[in-house]
PDB file of C-alpha atoms in Angstrom:
ATOM      1  CA  MET W   1     194.747 113.424 131.627  1.00 46.00           C
ATOM      2  CA  VAL W   2     194.887 110.394 133.886  1.00 47.00           C
ATOM      3  CA  ARG W   3     198.304 110.430 135.479  1.00 46.00           C
ATOM      4  CA  ARG W   4     199.966 106.996 135.028  1.00 47.00           C
ATOM      5  CA  ALA W   5     197.340 135.816  89.798  1.00 39.00           C
ATOM      6  CA  THR W   6     194.762 134.574  87.318  1.00 39.00           C
ATOM      7  CA  ALA W   7     191.132 133.843  88.027  1.00 39.00           C
ATOM      8  CA  THR W   8     192.385 130.406  88.995  1.00 39.00           C
ATOM      9  CA  LEU W   9     194.853 131.940  91.409  1.00 37.00           C
ATOM     10  CA  VAL W  10     192.114 134.101  92.894  1.00 38.00           C
ATOM     11  CA  VAL W  11     189.971 131.035  93.470  1.00 38.00           C
ATOM     12  CA  VAL W  12     192.882 129.188  95.051  1.00 38.00           C
ATOM     13  CA  ALA W  13     193.670 132.186  97.252  1.00 41.00           C
ATOM     14  CA  LEU W  14     190.079 132.413  98.401  1.00 38.00           C
ATOM     15  CA  ALA W  15     190.039 128.681  99.126  1.00 39.00           C
ATOM     16  CA  VAL W  16     193.237 128.932 101.181  1.00 37.00           C
ATOM     17  CA  LEU W  17     191.842 131.934 103.077  1.00 41.00           C
ATOM     18  CA  ALA W  18     188.618 130.066 103.781  1.00 42.00           C
ATOM     19  CA  GLY W  19     190.611 127.099 105.041  1.00 41.00           C
ATOM     20  CA  CYS W  20     192.610 129.331 107.377  1.00 38.00           C
ATOM     21  CA  LEU W  21     189.462 130.898 108.768  1.00 39.00           C
ATOM     22  CA  GLY W  22     187.556 127.625 109.048  1.00 40.00           C
ATOM     23  CA  GLY W  23     187.493 125.392 112.105  1.00 40.00           C
ATOM     24  CA  GLY W  24     188.975 121.965 112.565  1.00 42.00           C
ATOM     25  CA  GLY W  25     185.737 119.994 112.473  1.00 46.00           C
ATOM     26  CA  ALA W  26     184.189 118.012 109.673  1.00 48.00           C
ATOM     27  CA  ASP W  27     185.362 118.940 106.175  1.00 50.00           C
ATOM     28  CA  ALA W  28     183.085 121.608 104.751  1.00 40.00           C
ATOM     29  CA  THR W  29     181.887 119.663 101.743  1.00 39.00           C
ATOM     30  CA  THR W  30     178.499 121.238 102.368  1.00 37.00           C
ATOM     31  CA  THR W  31     180.052 124.647 101.648  1.00 34.00           C
ATOM     32  CA  VAL W  32     182.000 123.576  98.594  1.00 34.00           C
ATOM     33  CA  GLU W  33     180.138 120.577  97.253  1.00 35.00           C
ATOM     34  CA  PRO W  34     182.245 118.784  94.622  1.00 36.00           C
ATOM     35  CA  THR W  35     180.408 117.932  91.433  1.00 32.00           C
ATOM     36  CA  ALA W  36     181.271 114.837  89.444  1.00 33.00           C
ATOM     37  CA  THR W  37     183.448 117.022  87.196  1.00 31.00           C
ATOM     38  CA  ALA W  38     185.179 118.669  90.155  1.00 34.00           C
ATOM     39  CA  ALA W  39     185.801 115.328  91.808  1.00 35.00           C
ATOM     40  CA  ALA W  40     187.405 114.052  88.623  1.00 34.00           C
ATOM     41  CA  SER W  41     190.012 116.850  88.692  1.00 34.00           C
ATOM     42  CA  THR W  42     190.965 116.871  92.367  1.00 36.00           C
ATOM     43  CA  THR W  43     194.572 117.844  93.032  1.00 34.00           C
ATOM     44  CA  SER W  44     196.536 115.997  95.674  1.00 34.00           C
ATOM     45  CA  GLN W  45     198.786 117.675  98.263  1.00 31.00           C
ATOM     46  CA  SER W  46     201.754 116.795  96.090  1.00 32.00           C
ATOM     47  CA  GLY W  47     200.237 118.987  93.374  1.00 34.00           C
ATOM     48  CA  SER W  48     199.573 116.201  90.871  1.00 34.00           C
ATOM     49  CA  PRO W  49     196.026 115.750  89.528  1.00 34.00           C
ATOM     50  CA  THR W  50     194.392 112.600  90.853  1.00 39.00           C
ATOM     51  CA  THR W  51     190.953 111.076  90.972  1.00 42.00           C
ATOM     52  CA  ALA W  52     189.362 108.744  93.450  1.00 40.00           C
ATOM     53  CA  ALA W  53     188.855 106.189  90.694  1.00 40.00           C
ATOM     54  CA  ALA W  54     192.484 106.454  89.557  1.00 47.00           C
ATOM     55  CA  LEU W  55     193.767 106.307  93.118  1.00 53.00           C
ATOM     56  CA  GLY W  56     191.942 103.103  93.975  1.00 69.00           C
ATOM     57  CA  ASP W  57     191.957 101.358  97.327  1.00 89.00           C
ATOM     58  CA  VAL W  58     195.140 101.633  99.365  1.00 95.00           C
ATOM     59  CA  THR W  59     196.474  99.849 102.436  1.00 97.00           C
ATOM     60  CA  VAL W  60     197.875 102.133 105.148  1.00 97.00           C
ATOM     61  CA  GLU W  61     199.125 102.053 108.720  1.00 98.00           C
ATOM     62  CA  VAL W  62     197.186 103.975 111.382  1.00 98.00           C
ATOM     63  CA  VAL W  63     199.593 105.974 113.531  1.00 98.00           C
ATOM     64  CA  GLU W  64     197.113 108.107 115.487  1.00 97.00           C
ATOM     65  CA  VAL W  65     193.404 108.151 116.244  1.00 97.00           C
ATOM     66  CA  VAL W  66     192.595 111.844 116.627  1.00 96.00           C
ATOM     67  CA  ASP W  67     188.954 111.299 117.552  1.00 96.00           C
ATOM     68  CA  GLY W  68     185.995 109.222 116.449  1.00 96.00           C
ATOM     69  CA  ASP W  69     186.026 110.363 112.826  1.00 97.00           C
ATOM     70  CA  THR W  70     189.618 111.447 112.131  1.00 97.00           C
ATOM     71  CA  ILE W  71     192.808 109.400 111.950  1.00 98.00           C
ATOM     72  CA  LYS W  72     196.401 109.900 110.851  1.00 98.00           C
ATOM     73  CA  VAL W  73     198.051 107.302 108.643  1.00 98.00           C
ATOM     74  CA  VAL W  74     201.277 106.438 106.880  1.00 97.00           C
ATOM     75  CA  MET W  75     200.773 105.858 103.157  1.00 96.00           C
ATOM     76  CA  PRO W  76     202.596 103.128 101.203  1.00 96.00           C
ATOM     77  CA  ASP W  77     205.168 105.699  99.997  1.00 95.00           C
ATOM     78  CA  GLY W  78     205.877 106.776 103.570  1.00 96.00           C
ATOM     79  CA  ALA W  79     203.918 110.033 103.407  1.00 96.00           C
ATOM     80  CA  ARG W  80     201.790 110.938 106.406  1.00 97.00           C
ATOM     81  CA  GLU W  81     198.170 111.929 105.804  1.00 97.00           C
ATOM     82  CA  THR W  82     195.171 112.928 107.874  1.00 97.00           C
ATOM     83  CA  VAL W  83     192.050 110.988 106.935  1.00 97.00           C
ATOM     84  CA  ARG W  84     188.553 112.329 107.577  1.00 97.00           C
ATOM     85  CA  LEU W  85     186.196 109.358 107.690  1.00 97.00           C
ATOM     86  CA  LEU W  86     183.737 109.864 104.867  1.00 96.00           C
ATOM     87  CA  GLY W  87     180.048 110.439 105.537  1.00 96.00           C
ATOM     88  CA  VAL W  88     180.122 110.454 109.334  1.00 97.00           C
ATOM     89  CA  ASP W  89     180.367 113.015 112.118  1.00 97.00           C
ATOM     90  CA  THR W  90     181.013 112.053 115.727  1.00 97.00           C
ATOM     91  CA  PRO W  91     180.495 114.469 118.643  1.00 96.00           C
ATOM     92  CA  GLU W  92     183.445 116.739 119.395  1.00 94.00           C
ATOM     93  CA  VAL W  93     185.971 116.027 122.124  1.00 91.00           C
ATOM     94  CA  HIS W  94     188.418 118.861 121.347  1.00 88.00           C
ATOM     95  CA  ALA W  95     185.804 121.618 120.860  1.00 90.00           C
ATOM     96  CA  GLU W  96     182.292 122.521 121.951  1.00 91.00           C
ATOM     97  CA  ASN W  97     179.404 120.556 120.511  1.00 93.00           C
ATOM     98  CA  THR W  98     176.366 122.084 118.828  1.00 90.00           C
ATOM     99  CA  PRO W  99     173.422 119.931 119.941  1.00 92.00           C
ATOM    100  CA  ASP W 100     171.082 121.038 117.156  1.00 89.00           C
ATOM    101  CA  GLU W 101     173.352 119.223 114.688  1.00 93.00           C
ATOM    102  CA  PHE W 102     172.139 115.979 116.270  1.00 94.00           C
ATOM    103  CA  GLU W 103     168.412 115.403 115.819  1.00 90.00           C
ATOM    104  CA  GLY W 104     166.483 115.411 119.092  1.00 89.00           C
ATOM    105  CA  VAL W 105     169.382 116.407 121.351  1.00 90.00           C
ATOM    106  CA  PRO W 106     168.328 119.411 123.475  1.00 88.00           C
ATOM    107  CA  GLU W 107     170.159 122.730 123.096  1.00 86.00           C
ATOM    108  CA  THR W 108     171.047 122.734 126.798  1.00 85.00           C
ATOM    109  CA  GLU W 109     174.108 122.277 128.969  1.00 84.00           C
ATOM    110  CA  ALA W 110     172.901 118.734 129.687  1.00 82.00           C
ATOM    111  CA  GLY W 111     172.701 118.080 125.948  1.00 86.00           C
ATOM    112  CA  ARG W 112     176.229 119.377 125.405  1.00 88.00           C
ATOM    113  CA  THR W 113     177.566 117.373 128.355  1.00 87.00           C
ATOM    114  CA  CYS W 114     175.912 114.223 127.053  1.00 90.00           C
ATOM    115  CA  LEU W 115     177.357 114.758 123.573  1.00 93.00           C
ATOM    116  CA  ARG W 116     180.845 115.316 125.004  1.00 92.00           C
ATOM    117  CA  ALA W 117     180.611 111.954 126.772  1.00 91.00           C
ATOM    118  CA  ALA W 118     179.311 110.366 123.559  1.00 92.00           C
ATOM    119  CA  GLY W 119     182.286 111.869 121.722  1.00 94.00           C
ATOM    120  CA  GLU W 120     184.645 110.333 124.268  1.00 94.00           C
ATOM    121  CA  ASN W 121     182.928 106.991 123.718  1.00 93.00           C
ATOM    122  CA  ALA W 122     183.260 107.341 119.949  1.00 95.00           C
ATOM    123  CA  SER W 123     186.977 108.119 120.319  1.00 95.00           C
ATOM    124  CA  ALA W 124     187.492 105.121 122.588  1.00 94.00           C
ATOM    125  CA  TYR W 125     185.616 102.935 120.112  1.00 95.00           C
ATOM    126  CA  ALA W 126     187.788 104.184 117.241  1.00 96.00           C
ATOM    127  CA  LYS W 127     190.964 103.574 119.229  1.00 96.00           C
ATOM    128  CA  SER W 128     189.886 100.038 120.096  1.00 95.00           C
ATOM    129  CA  ARG W 129     189.227  99.245 116.426  1.00 96.00           C
ATOM    130  CA  LEU W 130     191.864 101.250 114.565  1.00 97.00           C
ATOM    131  CA  ALA W 131     194.847 102.192 116.752  1.00 96.00           C
ATOM    132  CA  ASP W 132     198.135 100.823 115.365  1.00 96.00           C
ATOM    133  CA  ARG W 133     196.228  98.752 112.809  1.00 97.00           C
ATOM    134  CA  THR W 134     196.738  98.121 109.116  1.00 97.00           C
ATOM    135  CA  VAL W 135     193.572  99.293 107.358  1.00 97.00           C
ATOM    136  CA  GLU W 136     192.300  99.882 103.844  1.00 97.00           C
ATOM    137  CA  LEU W 137     191.188 103.260 102.537  1.00 97.00           C
ATOM    138  CA  ARG W 138     188.407 103.193  99.962  1.00 96.00           C
ATOM    139  CA  TYR W 139     187.610 106.340  98.052  1.00 96.00           C
ATOM    140  CA  ASP W 140     184.265 107.572  96.766  1.00 95.00           C
ATOM    141  CA  GLU W 141     184.142 109.187  93.317  1.00 92.00           C
ATOM    142  CA  LYS W 142     181.099 111.288  94.209  1.00 93.00           C
ATOM    143  CA  ALA W 143     182.816 112.733  97.296  1.00 93.00           C
ATOM    144  CA  GLY W 144     186.234 113.190  95.721  1.00 91.00           C
ATOM    145  CA  GLU W 145     189.646 112.407  97.127  1.00 93.00           C
ATOM    146  CA  ARG W 146     190.019 115.316  99.543  1.00 93.00           C
ATOM    147  CA  GLY W 147     187.809 117.547 101.632  1.00 89.00           C
ATOM    148  CA  TYR W 148     187.770 121.316 101.930  1.00 83.00           C
ATOM    149  CA  TYR W 149     190.679 121.349 104.410  1.00 88.00           C
ATOM    150  CA  GLY W 150     192.925 119.084 102.336  1.00 92.00           C
ATOM    151  CA  ARG W 151     192.315 115.937 104.343  1.00 95.00           C
ATOM    152  CA  LEU W 152     191.750 112.634 102.572  1.00 96.00           C
ATOM    153  CA  LEU W 153     188.106 111.514 102.513  1.00 96.00           C
ATOM    154  CA  ALA W 154     187.712 107.753 102.686  1.00 97.00           C
ATOM    155  CA  TYR W 155     185.861 104.749 103.973  1.00 97.00           C
ATOM    156  CA  VAL W 156     188.126 102.908 106.420  1.00 98.00           C
ATOM    157  CA  VAL W 157     187.970  99.131 106.211  1.00 97.00           C
ATOM    158  CA  VAL W 158     189.343  97.071 109.107  1.00 96.00           C
ATOM    159  CA  ASP W 159     189.071  93.297 109.420  1.00 94.00           C
ATOM    160  CA  GLY W 160     186.813  93.336 106.377  1.00 93.00           C
ATOM    161  CA  ALA W 161     184.283  95.705 107.990  1.00 95.00           C
ATOM    162  CA  GLU W 162     183.526  99.270 106.909  1.00 97.00           C
ATOM    163  CA  PHE W 163     184.292 101.195 110.080  1.00 97.00           C
ATOM    164  CA  ASN W 164     182.450 104.354 108.980  1.00 97.00           C
ATOM    165  CA  TYR W 165     179.230 102.348 108.715  1.00 97.00           C
ATOM    166  CA  ASP W 166     179.847 100.692 112.075  1.00 96.00           C
ATOM    167  CA  LEU W 167     180.101 104.129 113.690  1.00 97.00           C
ATOM    168  CA  ILE W 168     176.589 104.868 112.418  1.00 96.00           C
ATOM    169  CA  THR W 169     175.024 101.530 113.353  1.00 94.00           C
ATOM    170  CA  GLU W 170     176.468 101.686 116.874  1.00 93.00           C
ATOM    171  CA  GLY W 171     175.176 105.237 117.385  1.00 94.00           C
ATOM    172  CA  HIS W 172     178.630 106.790 117.647  1.00 96.00           C
ATOM    173  CA  ALA W 173     178.048 109.186 114.718  1.00 97.00           C
ATOM    174  CA  ARG W 174     175.446 110.975 112.627  1.00 97.00           C
ATOM    175  CA  VAL W 175     175.414 111.037 108.835  1.00 97.00           C
ATOM    176  CA  TYR W 176     177.306 114.107 107.650  1.00 94.00           C
ATOM    177  CA  GLU W 177     175.567 116.445 105.201  1.00 88.00           C
ATOM    178  CA  SER W 178     177.645 115.770 102.098  1.00 90.00           C
ATOM    179  CA  SER W 179     177.380 113.827  98.855  1.00 92.00           C
ATOM    180  CA  PHE W 180     178.729 110.283  98.783  1.00 95.00           C
ATOM    181  CA  GLU W 181     177.670 107.006  97.198  1.00 94.00           C
ATOM    182  CA  GLU W 182     176.708 105.245 100.435  1.00 94.00           C
ATOM    183  CA  ARG W 183     174.494 108.048 101.755  1.00 94.00           C
ATOM    184  CA  GLU W 184     171.106 106.271 101.534  1.00 93.00           C
ATOM    185  CA  ARG W 185     172.413 103.157 103.303  1.00 94.00           C
ATOM    186  CA  TYR W 186     173.982 105.294 106.014  1.00 96.00           C
ATOM    187  CA  GLU W 187     170.761 107.280 106.512  1.00 95.00           C
ATOM    188  CA  ARG W 188     168.784 104.059 107.013  1.00 93.00           C
ATOM    189  CA  ALA W 189     171.310 102.908 109.595  1.00 93.00           C
ATOM    190  CA  GLU W 190     171.159 106.260 111.391  1.00 93.00           C
ATOM    191  CA  ARG W 191     167.352 106.115 111.600  1.00 91.00           C
ATOM    192  CA  ASP W 192     167.604 102.658 113.124  1.00 89.00           C
ATOM    193  CA  ALA W 193     170.195 103.800 115.693  1.00 89.00           C
ATOM    194  CA  ARG W 194     168.027 106.805 116.627  1.00 88.00           C
ATOM    195  CA  GLU W 195     164.974 104.584 117.079  1.00 83.00           C
ATOM    196  CA  ARG W 196     166.968 102.281 119.351  1.00 83.00           C
ATOM    197  CA  GLY W 197     168.359 105.241 121.297  1.00 84.00           C
ATOM    198  CA  VAL W 198     171.891 103.857 121.255  1.00 87.00           C
ATOM    199  CA  GLY W 199     175.150 105.764 121.598  1.00 90.00           C
ATOM    200  CA  LEU W 200     174.856 109.512 121.122  1.00 93.00           C
ATOM    201  CA  TRP W 201     171.122 109.142 120.451  1.00 92.00           C
ATOM    202  CA  SER W 202     170.622 108.393 124.142  1.00 87.00           C
ATOM    203  CA  CYS W 203     171.279 112.128 124.531  1.00 88.00           C
ATOM    204  CA  ALA W 204     167.950 112.729 122.807  1.00 83.00           C
ATOM    205  CA  THR W 205     166.009 110.775 125.421  1.00 56.00           C
ATOM    206  CA  GLU W 206     164.244 112.345 128.371  1.00 39.00           C
ATOM    207  CA  GLY W 207     166.646 110.764 130.840  1.00 37.00           C
ATOM    208  CA  ALA W 208     169.754 111.949 129.058  1.00 37.00           C
ATOM    209  CA  ALA W 209     168.363 115.459 128.591  1.00 33.00           C
ATOM    210  CA  ALA W 210     167.741 115.697 132.324  1.00 31.00           C
ATOM    211  CA  GLY W 211     170.851 113.959 133.563  1.00 31.00           C
ATOM    212  CA  GLY W 212     173.525 114.561 130.966  1.00 33.00           C
ATOM    213  CA  ALA W 213     175.894 111.724 130.130  1.00 43.00           C
ATOM    214  CA  ASP W 214     174.063 108.587 131.285  1.00 62.00           C
ATOM    215  CA  ALA W 215     174.553 109.546 134.967  1.00 71.00           C
ATOM    216  CA  THR W 216     176.448 112.411 136.610  1.00 75.00           C
ATOM    217  CA  THR W 217     177.315 113.329 140.206  1.00 79.00           C
ATOM    218  CA  ASP W 218     177.153 116.836 141.639  1.00 75.00           C
ATOM    219  CA  ASP W 219     180.953 116.874 141.546  1.00 80.00           C
ATOM    220  CA  GLY W 220     180.985 116.323 137.782  1.00 85.00           C
ATOM    221  CA  LEU W 221     181.874 112.626 137.590  1.00 90.00           C
ATOM    222  CA  SER W 222     179.872 110.973 134.808  1.00 89.00           C
ATOM    223  CA  VAL W 223     179.603 107.396 133.583  1.00 90.00           C
ATOM    224  CA  SER W 224     178.502 106.010 130.244  1.00 86.00           C
ATOM    225  CA  VAL W 225     178.481 102.443 128.967  1.00 87.00           C
ATOM    226  CA  VAL W 226     178.734 100.655 125.633  1.00 86.00           C
ATOM    227  CA  ALA W 227     177.304  97.234 126.391  1.00 87.00           C
ATOM    228  CA  ASP W 228     176.622  95.934 122.882  1.00 83.00           C
ATOM    229  CA  ALA W 229     179.921  95.405 121.076  1.00 80.00           C
ATOM    230  CA  PRO W 230     179.859  94.756 117.314  1.00 77.00           C
ATOM    231  CA  GLY W 231     179.197  91.100 116.591  1.00 77.00           C
ATOM    232  CA  ASN W 232     179.420  88.596 119.426  1.00 86.00           C
ATOM    233  CA  ASP W 233     180.275  90.475 122.623  1.00 86.00           C
ATOM    234  CA  ASN W 234     182.426  87.597 123.863  1.00 91.00           C
ATOM    235  CA  ASP W 235     184.568  87.857 120.742  1.00 91.00           C
ATOM    236  CA  ASN W 236     184.859  91.632 121.033  1.00 90.00           C
ATOM    237  CA  LEU W 237     185.543  92.234 124.703  1.00 93.00           C
ATOM    238  CA  ASN W 238     187.523  95.438 124.280  1.00 91.00           C
ATOM    239  CA  GLU W 239     184.634  97.055 122.432  1.00 89.00           C
ATOM    240  CA  GLU W 240     182.434  96.584 125.489  1.00 91.00           C
ATOM    241  CA  TYR W 241     183.390  99.280 127.955  1.00 92.00           C
ATOM    242  CA  VAL W 242     182.490 101.824 130.612  1.00 93.00           C
ATOM    243  CA  THR W 243     183.813 105.393 130.452  1.00 91.00           C
ATOM    244  CA  LEU W 244     184.280 107.667 133.454  1.00 92.00           C
ATOM    245  CA  ARG W 245     184.672 111.403 132.830  1.00 90.00           C
ATOM    246  CA  ASN W 246     185.570 114.164 135.261  1.00 89.00           C
ATOM    247  CA  ASP W 247     183.875 117.464 134.405  1.00 85.00           C
ATOM    248  CA  GLY W 248     184.446 118.812 137.901  1.00 86.00           C
ATOM    249  CA  GLY W 249     187.089 121.257 139.048  1.00 88.00           C
ATOM    250  CA  ALA W 250     189.222 118.909 141.154  1.00 91.00           C
ATOM    251  CA  THR W 251     191.302 115.821 140.458  1.00 93.00           C
ATOM    252  CA  LEU W 252     189.655 112.556 141.535  1.00 94.00           C
ATOM    253  CA  ASP W 253     191.850 109.915 143.169  1.00 95.00           C
ATOM    254  CA  LEU W 254     190.384 106.622 141.911  1.00 96.00           C
ATOM    255  CA  SER W 255     192.829 104.414 143.807  1.00 96.00           C
ATOM    256  CA  GLY W 256     190.875 101.480 145.219  1.00 97.00           C
ATOM    257  CA  TRP W 257     187.584 102.581 143.637  1.00 97.00           C
ATOM    258  CA  THR W 258     185.482  99.846 142.097  1.00 97.00           C
ATOM    259  CA  VAL W 259     183.153  99.420 139.136  1.00 97.00           C
ATOM    260  CA  SER W 260     180.639  96.576 139.321  1.00 96.00           C
ATOM    261  CA  ASP W 261     177.612  95.232 137.484  1.00 94.00           C
ATOM    262  CA  ALA W 262     174.289  94.017 138.905  1.00 93.00           C
ATOM    263  CA  ALA W 263     175.624  90.465 139.231  1.00 93.00           C
ATOM    264  CA  GLY W 264     178.567  91.616 141.365  1.00 93.00           C
ATOM    265  CA  ALA W 265     181.415  91.353 138.858  1.00 95.00           C
ATOM    266  CA  THR W 266     183.880  93.945 140.168  1.00 97.00           C
ATOM    267  CA  TYR W 267     186.909  95.794 138.815  1.00 97.00           C
ATOM    268  CA  THR W 268     189.233  97.698 141.193  1.00 97.00           C
ATOM    269  CA  PHE W 269     191.316 100.648 140.014  1.00 97.00           C
ATOM    270  CA  ALA W 270     195.028 100.377 140.792  1.00 96.00           C
ATOM    271  CA  GLY W 271     196.756 102.654 143.280  1.00 94.00           C
ATOM    272  CA  GLY W 272     197.831 105.989 141.848  1.00 94.00           C
ATOM    273  CA  THR W 273     194.976 106.182 139.352  1.00 95.00           C
ATOM    274  CA  GLU W 274     193.866 109.809 139.207  1.00 94.00           C
ATOM    275  CA  LEU W 275     191.320 111.459 136.926  1.00 94.00           C
ATOM    276  CA  ASP W 276     192.120 115.101 136.168  1.00 92.00           C
ATOM    277  CA  PRO W 277     189.460 117.727 135.381  1.00 89.00           C
ATOM    278  CA  GLY W 278     188.287 117.360 131.783  1.00 85.00           C
ATOM    279  CA  ALA W 279     189.809 113.890 131.426  1.00 89.00           C
ATOM    280  CA  SER W 280     188.141 110.556 130.838  1.00 88.00           C
ATOM    281  CA  LEU W 281     189.118 106.958 131.520  1.00 92.00           C
ATOM    282  CA  THR W 282     187.686 103.957 129.665  1.00 92.00           C
ATOM    283  CA  LEU W 283     187.483 100.529 131.289  1.00 96.00           C
ATOM    284  CA  HIS W 284     187.493  97.821 128.608  1.00 95.00           C
ATOM    285  CA  THR W 285     186.196  94.356 129.521  1.00 96.00           C
ATOM    286  CA  GLY W 286     189.004  92.481 127.756  1.00 96.00           C
ATOM    287  CA  SER W 287     192.775  92.471 128.055  1.00 96.00           C
ATOM    288  CA  GLY W 288     195.422  94.972 127.019  1.00 95.00           C
ATOM    289  CA  THR W 289     198.106  97.335 128.297  1.00 94.00           C
ATOM    290  CA  ASP W 290     196.837 100.096 130.552  1.00 94.00           C
ATOM    291  CA  THR W 291     197.446 103.654 129.327  1.00 92.00           C
ATOM    292  CA  ASP W 292     196.569 107.165 130.451  1.00 85.00           C
ATOM    293  CA  GLU W 293     193.136 106.892 128.813  1.00 89.00           C
ATOM    294  CA  ASP W 294     192.330 103.172 128.768  1.00 92.00           C
ATOM    295  CA  VAL W 295     192.470 100.381 131.353  1.00 96.00           C
ATOM    296  CA  TYR W 296     191.603  96.718 130.920  1.00 97.00           C
ATOM    297  CA  TRP W 297     189.566  94.431 133.156  1.00 97.00           C
ATOM    298  CA  GLY W 298     191.103  91.197 131.843  1.00 96.00           C
ATOM    299  CA  ARG W 299     187.813  89.274 131.792  1.00 96.00           C
ATOM    300  CA  GLY W 300     187.341  86.180 129.670  1.00 95.00           C
ATOM    301  CA  GLY W 301     183.716  86.975 128.834  1.00 94.00           C
ATOM    302  CA  ALA W 302     181.306  89.872 128.458  1.00 94.00           C
ATOM    303  CA  VAL W 303     180.118  91.671 131.595  1.00 95.00           C
ATOM    304  CA  TRP W 304     177.512  94.242 130.616  1.00 94.00           C
ATOM    305  CA  ASN W 305     174.144  92.835 129.573  1.00 91.00           C
ATOM    306  CA  ASN W 306     172.871  94.209 126.276  1.00 84.00           C
ATOM    307  CA  GLY W 307     169.280  94.087 127.490  1.00 81.00           C
ATOM    308  CA  GLY W 308     169.920  96.124 130.637  1.00 86.00           C
ATOM    309  CA  ASP W 309     172.244  96.287 133.630  1.00 89.00           C
ATOM    310  CA  THR W 310     173.396  98.549 136.455  1.00 92.00           C
ATOM    311  CA  VAL W 311     176.823 100.196 136.640  1.00 94.00           C
ATOM    312  CA  THR W 312     177.796 100.967 140.241  1.00 95.00           C
ATOM    313  CA  ILE W 313     180.871 102.971 141.220  1.00 96.00           C
ATOM    314  CA  ARG W 314     182.131 102.921 144.814  1.00 95.00           C
ATOM    315  CA  ASP W 315     185.038 104.720 146.433  1.00 95.00           C
ATOM    316  CA  ALA W 316     187.898 102.994 148.243  1.00 96.00           C
ATOM    317  CA  GLY W 317     185.847 102.874 151.426  1.00 95.00           C
ATOM    318  CA  GLY W 318     182.964 101.084 149.739  1.00 95.00           C
ATOM    319  CA  THR W 319     180.615 104.088 149.655  1.00 94.00           C
ATOM    320  CA  GLU W 320     178.466 104.269 146.531  1.00 94.00           C
ATOM    321  CA  VAL W 321     179.485 107.286 144.447  1.00 93.00           C
ATOM    322  CA  LEU W 322     177.372 106.751 141.350  1.00 91.00           C
ATOM    323  CA  SER W 323     174.891 104.222 140.003  1.00 90.00           C
ATOM    324  CA  TYR W 324     173.472 104.051 136.505  1.00 89.00           C
ATOM    325  CA  THR W 325     170.815 101.630 135.270  1.00 87.00           C
ATOM    326  CA  TYR W 326     170.281 101.262 131.540  1.00 80.00           C
ATOM    327  CA  GLU W 327     167.678  99.235 129.678  1.00 73.00           C
TER     328      GLU W 327
END
């Protein structure tokens, strides 16, 4: 990190065994697809039968953003739950990615590197929108209340916006192969994001396939940028950001390094800022409290042009380390 007994019992046993053997990725609703009847008889973790329709919408507190598509919340009764965002799948940050799950992304090391950076961006985006927020969970009767691994499946609504859908429109996620009511709308949004080549879909372009995550040095430092924040960029400054990732084998001392745009707006990293191997650091345009994974520029207006700009990184001596031009 940056330093600063019956047939029923047999079925249940098999389900538990499958859950133990399965991975920690998206809930395997493609393996066990709930029918309308199955969804109507879902059993909660407390053991009481519930349905999505009976459960209704619920307001919860987000206590942890695990990654782009998974959060942990505190329910109104004080219980803690893990929520798998319904219908979406962001690239992995805690495991290896499989490029062929994302249409057009090459099955190469460059493709995997690009997806890892896109996953970091998706996680940063989720943190900027959801961390420590009060949000609403909306359930989908077709999908059911819980996924194969016992996690809640829900649309997450924050500030009146459906965050799952925003992940798709901004290119931070693909539509997950499962049944849910909003699927057709999500698929249209995904096609549009792919056509625009935004977010993870930039990994499917010729430049990304050749160069990995937007731009990468021989030492493994990569940079990616999210220039187009949802809505008016000037009203959403912390959702406009640049992410640096270190996939090299040595720690990078970023003290005194700068990040600038084509117009010369420049941010300087504070002394003692170090980027460990495998870690990433996101520079948000707006204001906030710096953490191990996020720092804030403190600007009053947007920096990165949506129509194209150049991100230039220089070391403390002013030598250019990396430059990335996007259109």
